[in-house]
Coordinates of C-alpha atoms in Angstrom, one line a residue:
M1 CA 103.6 111.0 193.5
F2 CA 100.8 113.7 193.0
K3 CA 103.1 116.3 191.7
R4 CA 104.3 113.8 188.9
W5 CA 100.6 113.4 187.9
G6 CA 100.1 117.3 188.0
I7 CA 97.5 117.2 191.0
L8 CA 97.7 120.1 193.4
G9 CA 101.1 119.3 194.7
K10 CA 100.8 122.1 197.4
W11 CA 97.8 120.3 199.0
E12 CA 99.1 116.8 198.5
G13 CA 98.8 115.8 202.1
R14 CA 95.4 117.0 202.7
V15 CA 94.1 115.3 199.6
V16 CA 95.4 111.9 200.8
V17 CA 93.7 112.2 204.1
V18 CA 90.4 113.2 202.5
I19 CA 90.7 110.1 200.2
V20 CA 91.3 107.8 203.2
V21 CA 88.4 109.1 205.1
V22 CA 86.1 108.7 202.2
V23 CA 87.2 105.1 201.7
V24 CA 86.7 104.2 205.3
V25 CA 83.3 105.7 205.4
V26 CA 82.3 103.9 202.2
V27 CA 83.4 100.4 203.6
V28 CA 81.6 101.1 206.9
V29 CA 78.4 101.9 205.1
V30 CA 78.7 98.8 202.9
V31 CA 79.2 96.4 205.9
V32 CA 76.4 98.0 207.8
V33 CA 74.0 97.6 205.0
V34 CA 74.9 94.0 204.3
V35 CA 74.6 93.0 208.0
V36 CA 71.2 94.7 208.5
A37 CA 69.7 93.8 205.1
V38 CA 71.0 90.3 204.9
P39 CA 71.9 88.8 208.2
A40 CA 71.7 85.2 207.1
A41 CA 74.5 85.8 204.6
A42 CA 76.8 86.8 207.5
V43 CA 76.0 83.8 209.5
V44 CA 76.5 81.5 206.6
L45 CA 79.9 83.0 206.0
V46 CA 81.1 82.6 209.6
V47 CA 80.0 79.0 209.5
V48 CA 81.9 78.3 206.3
V49 CA 85.1 79.7 207.7
V50 CA 84.9 77.8 210.9
V51 CA 84.5 74.4 208.9
L52 CA 87.4 75.2 206.8
L53 CA 89.6 75.6 209.7
F54 CA 89.2 72.0 210.8
L55 CA 91.8 70.2 208.9
C56 CA 92.0 66.5 209.8
K57 CA 95.1 65.1 208.2
K58 CA 94.8 61.7 209.8
G59 CA 91.8 60.8 207.9
E60 CA 88.9 58.7 209.2
L61 CA 88.8 56.7 212.3
F62 CA 88.0 53.7 210.0
D63 CA 91.2 54.0 208.2
Y64 CA 93.0 54.2 211.5
L65 CA 91.4 51.3 212.9
T66 CA 92.2 49.3 209.6
S67 CA 95.9 50.0 210.1
V68 CA 96.2 49.0 213.7
I69 CA 93.4 46.2 213.6
S70 CA 92.3 46.9 217.1
L71 CA 92.9 49.5 219.9
S72 CA 94.0 49.2 223.5
E73 CA 91.7 49.9 226.3
K74 CA 93.7 53.2 227.0
R75 CA 93.3 54.5 223.4
T76 CA 89.8 53.3 223.2
R77 CA 89.0 55.3 226.4
I78 CA 90.4 58.4 224.9
F79 CA 88.4 57.9 221.6
M80 CA 85.2 57.1 223.4
R81 CA 85.5 59.9 225.9
Q82 CA 85.8 62.4 223.2
L83 CA 83.1 60.9 221.1
L84 CA 80.5 60.8 224.1
Q85 CA 81.3 64.4 224.8
A86 CA 80.5 65.4 221.2
V87 CA 77.3 63.4 221.4
D88 CA 76.4 64.9 224.7
F89 CA 77.0 68.4 223.1
F90 CA 74.6 68.0 220.2
H91 CA 72.1 66.1 222.2
Q92 CA 71.7 69.0 224.4
Q93 CA 71.2 71.1 221.3
D94 CA 68.2 68.7 220.5
V95 CA 70.3 67.2 217.4
V96 CA 70.2 63.6 216.5
H97 CA 73.0 62.6 214.2
R98 CA 71.5 59.2 213.2
D99 CA 74.5 58.0 211.2
L100 CA 77.5 57.6 213.8
K101 CA 80.0 55.2 212.6
P102 CA 84.0 55.2 212.2
E103 CA 83.9 56.5 208.6
N104 CA 82.1 59.6 209.9
I105 CA 84.7 60.3 212.6
L106 CA 87.7 62.2 211.6
L107 CA 91.2 62.4 213.2
D108 CA 93.5 65.4 213.5
D109 CA 97.3 65.5 213.9
N110 CA 96.9 64.8 217.7
L111 CA 94.4 62.0 217.2
N112 CA 91.6 64.0 218.4
I113 CA 88.3 63.0 216.8
K114 CA 85.8 65.3 215.0
V115 CA 82.3 64.1 214.2
S116 CA 81.4 64.8 210.7
D117 CA 78.6 64.0 208.1
F118 CA 75.6 65.5 209.5
G119 CA 73.6 64.6 206.4
F120 CA 71.1 62.5 208.4
A121 CA 71.0 64.7 211.3
T122 CA 68.0 66.5 212.5
V123 CA 66.6 68.6 215.2
L124 CA 64.3 66.8 217.6
E125 CA 61.4 68.8 219.1
K126 CA 60.3 68.2 222.7
G127 CA 58.2 65.1 222.7
E128 CA 58.6 64.3 219.0
E129 CA 59.5 61.0 217.7
L130 CA 61.4 60.2 214.4
S131 CA 60.2 57.6 211.9
E132 CA 62.6 57.7 209.0
L133 CA 64.6 54.7 208.2
C134 CA 68.2 56.1 207.5
G135 CA 71.8 55.2 208.6
T136 CA 74.2 52.3 208.0
P137 CA 72.6 48.8 208.6
G138 CA 75.5 47.7 211.0
Y139 CA 74.9 50.7 213.3
L140 CA 71.2 50.8 213.1
A141 CA 69.4 50.7 216.5
P142 CA 66.6 48.0 217.2
E143 CA 63.9 50.6 217.5
V144 CA 64.7 52.0 214.1
L145 CA 64.4 48.7 212.5
A146 CA 61.3 47.8 214.6
H147 CA 59.4 50.9 213.4
S148 CA 60.2 50.2 209.8
M149 CA 59.1 46.5 209.9
Y150 CA 56.1 46.5 212.2
E151 CA 53.0 48.6 212.6
N152 CA 51.9 50.3 215.7
V153 CA 55.3 50.8 217.0
S154 CA 56.4 54.1 218.3
G155 CA 59.3 56.1 216.8
Y156 CA 62.8 56.7 218.1
G157 CA 64.8 59.6 219.5
K158 CA 68.2 60.5 220.7
E159 CA 68.9 56.9 221.9
V160 CA 69.9 55.7 218.5
D161 CA 73.2 57.5 218.7
M162 CA 74.0 55.8 221.9
W163 CA 73.4 52.3 220.3
A164 CA 75.8 53.4 217.6
C165 CA 78.4 54.6 220.1
G166 CA 78.2 50.9 221.6
V167 CA 78.8 49.3 218.3
I168 CA 81.7 51.7 217.6
M169 CA 83.3 50.9 221.1
Y170 CA 83.0 47.1 220.5
T171 CA 84.5 47.6 217.0
L172 CA 87.6 49.6 218.4
L173 CA 88.4 47.0 221.0
C174 CA 88.2 43.8 219.0
G175 CA 88.5 45.0 215.3
A176 CA 85.3 43.6 214.2
P177 CA 81.6 44.7 214.4
P178 CA 79.3 43.0 217.0
F179 CA 76.7 42.4 214.3
W180 CA 77.7 41.1 211.1
H181 CA 76.6 38.4 208.6
R182 CA 76.9 37.8 205.0
R183 CA 73.0 37.9 204.8
Q184 CA 71.8 41.2 205.7
M185 CA 68.5 39.8 207.0
M186 CA 70.5 37.6 209.5
M187 CA 72.5 40.7 210.6
L188 CA 69.3 42.7 211.1
R189 CA 67.9 39.7 213.3
A190 CA 71.1 39.9 215.4
I191 CA 70.5 43.6 215.9
M192 CA 66.9 43.3 216.9
S193 CA 67.8 40.8 219.6
A194 CA 71.1 42.3 220.6
D195 CA 72.7 38.8 219.7
Y196 CA 76.6 39.5 220.4
T197 CA 79.2 37.7 222.4
F198 CA 82.6 38.4 224.1
N199 CA 83.8 34.7 223.2
T200 CA 86.4 35.6 220.7
P201 CA 90.1 35.3 221.6
E202 CA 90.4 39.2 221.1
W203 CA 88.3 39.7 224.3
D204 CA 90.5 37.5 226.5
D205 CA 92.8 40.4 227.5
I206 CA 89.9 42.8 227.9
T207 CA 88.9 43.8 231.3
D208 CA 85.3 43.8 232.7
A209 CA 84.7 47.6 232.8
P210 CA 84.6 48.1 229.0
K211 CA 82.5 44.9 228.5
N212 CA 80.0 46.2 231.0
L213 CA 79.7 49.7 229.3
I214 CA 79.0 47.9 226.0
Q215 CA 76.4 45.9 227.5
Q216 CA 74.7 48.9 229.0
L217 CA 74.8 50.7 225.6
L218 CA 73.7 47.8 223.3
V219 CA 70.3 47.5 225.1
V220 CA 67.3 46.7 223.0
N221 CA 65.0 48.9 225.2
P222 CA 66.1 52.5 224.4
Q223 CA 64.6 53.5 227.9
Q224 CA 67.1 51.5 229.7
R225 CA 70.0 52.4 227.4
L226 CA 72.6 54.8 228.9
T227 CA 72.7 58.5 228.0
A228 CA 75.9 60.3 227.0
Q229 CA 76.3 62.0 230.4
Q230 CA 75.5 58.4 232.2
A231 CA 78.2 56.7 229.9
L232 CA 80.8 59.4 230.8
A233 CA 80.4 58.7 234.5
H234 CA 80.9 54.9 234.0
P235 CA 83.9 53.5 235.9
F236 CA 85.5 52.7 232.5
F237 CA 86.3 56.4 232.2
C238 CA 86.9 57.5 235.8
G239 CA 88.6 54.4 237.1
Q240 CA 92.0 55.4 235.6
V241 CA 91.6 59.0 237.1
C242 CA 90.4 58.0 240.5
E243 CA 92.7 55.1 241.1
E244 CA 95.9 55.8 243.0
K245 CA 98.7 53.5 242.3
K246 CA 100.2 52.2 245.6
F247 CA 104.0 51.6 245.7
Q248 CA 104.5 47.8 246.2
G249 CA 107.8 47.9 247.8
K250 CA 107.9 44.2 248.9
T251 CA 107.1 43.1 245.4
K252 CA 109.5 45.3 243.7
F253 CA 112.4 44.1 246.1
R254 CA 111.4 40.4 245.5
V255 CA 111.6 41.0 241.6
G256 CA 114.9 42.8 241.8
A257 CA 116.5 40.0 244.0
H258 CA 115.2 37.3 241.6
C259 CA 116.9 39.3 238.6
I260 CA 120.1 39.7 240.5
I261 CA 120.2 35.9 241.3
F262 CA 119.5 35.0 237.7
F263 CA 122.3 37.2 236.2
L264 CA 124.6 35.6 238.8
R265 CA 123.6 32.1 238.0
L266 CA 123.9 33.0 234.2
G267 CA 127.4 34.3 234.6
R268 CA 128.3 31.2 236.4
V269 CA 127.2 28.8 233.9
T270 CA 129.0 30.7 231.0
K271 CA 132.2 30.8 233.1
H272 CA 131.9 27.3 234.6
P273 CA 130.3 24.9 232.0
P274 CA 128.8 21.6 233.2
P275 CA 131.2 18.6 233.6
I276 CA 132.0 16.3 230.7
L277 CA 131.8 12.6 231.1
V278 CA 134.7 10.4 230.3
S279 CA 132.8 8.1 228.2
T280 CA 131.8 10.9 226.0
V281 CA 135.4 12.1 225.5
R282 CA 136.4 8.4 224.7
E283 CA 133.6 7.7 222.2
N284 CA 133.1 11.1 220.5
P285 CA 135.4 13.8 221.4
Y286 CA 134.7 15.9 218.3
S287 CA 131.1 16.5 219.8
I288 CA 132.4 18.5 222.7
K289 CA 132.9 22.3 221.6
I290 CA 136.1 22.9 223.7
M291 CA 137.8 19.7 222.6
R292 CA 136.7 20.3 218.9
K293 CA 138.4 23.6 218.9
A294 CA 141.5 22.2 220.3
I295 CA 141.7 19.3 218.0
D296 CA 140.9 21.6 215.0
A297 CA 143.7 24.1 216.0
S298 CA 146.5 21.4 216.4
A299 CA 145.1 19.5 213.4
F300 CA 145.0 22.4 211.0
G301 CA 148.5 23.4 212.2
M302 CA 149.9 20.1 211.3
Y303 CA 147.9 19.2 208.0
K304 CA 146.8 22.4 206.6
H305 CA 149.0 21.9 203.5
W306 CA 146.9 18.9 202.5
V307 CA 143.5 19.2 204.3
K308 CA 142.7 22.4 202.2
R309 CA 143.4 20.6 198.9
V310 CA 141.1 17.8 199.3
E311 CA 137.6 18.3 198.2
N312 CA 134.6 17.6 200.4
Q313 CA 136.9 17.4 203.4
N314 CA 135.2 16.4 206.6
R315 CA 137.0 17.5 209.7
A316 CA 135.6 14.8 211.9
A317 CA 137.0 12.2 209.3
M318 CA 140.5 13.0 210.3
F319 CA 140.0 11.5 213.7
E320 CA 138.3 8.3 212.4
H321 CA 140.3 4.8 213.2
T322 CA 139.6 3.6 209.7
L323 CA 140.3 5.1 206.2
R324 CA 137.4 6.2 204.0
E325 CA 136.7 3.6 201.2
D326 CA 137.8 6.1 198.5
W327 CA 141.0 6.9 200.1
R328 CA 141.8 3.1 200.7
R329 CA 141.1 2.4 196.9
G330 CA 143.3 5.5 196.0
S331 CA 146.1 4.3 198.3
L332 CA 146.0 0.8 196.8
S333 CA 146.1 2.0 193.2
I334 CA 149.1 4.2 194.0
L335 CA 151.1 1.3 195.7
R336 CA 150.4 -1.0 193.0
E337 CA 151.7 1.4 190.3
E338 CA 154.8 2.0 192.5
G339 CA 155.2 -1.9 193.2
G340 CA 154.9 -1.5 197.0
R341 CA 152.7 -3.0 199.6
P342 CA 150.1 -1.3 201.5
R343 CA 150.8 -1.0 205.5
F344 CA 147.1 -1.2 206.6

């Protein structure tokens, strides 16, 4: 290549080595200068790359809940464990999200949740209390509303995220939020008094463990509300792991015996139909399926040349003792034309 351009063909290899060394040195110097002079730029670059790597194709948890209406206890347990672990992580970093809701929770391909939208999030210093009114009305904690409505009321802290977790868990299990009203003021009053119930039919099949966890999260007094670590230690999460299923041998044997008896009796019924009364055979033989098949087979074998030609033919009419009125009239008219006498 260098010979074609007329550049020192004899020293071609050495020139290439020198050029590569010079390029490497220049790149290293530029990187060192950027990192030393502008360290913030490097940090911002790393954060942006990490955020771009989280591709959540399943969309929002709200859309997933809309498609399935409500979740089972097993699926709710998986989602809430991941959510509480995320909340516990950023609470340990003294970060308050302040806008937790299904619309701000994303799902990846494996239905693992990712907490997003930290627009209202803030760093909470030790002993500091927040006072801003921010978030979504249906997920606001009572202390947030109390501080904005009344004077001489203390601020709020990390506990507001735990209240939102309780609202999310309630919504996942029954498909509807615990505090909702067409009038926003009525909804805010329900939040202030924690006025919610488990009386709807959706809660009939829900066990007591998730209800108890919701009751300990939706507490008006933030000091009595569970933390993320305490919620993760609730029996609702450790019950499935700690419980050992015992083999119920007697129960399984009894169920299997009943199934065998059922199928034996079912086969006996199909092979040996119930007895037929003589009165039924005399009065209405065509109502019996077996006799109906035998009668149709013999009748069609004998009268198929004329049965198929008659319109609106009723097969049961072939075995009536009296002729139909239209047939009687037709026979009379034919006999009159021929000069004969009817034989009925």
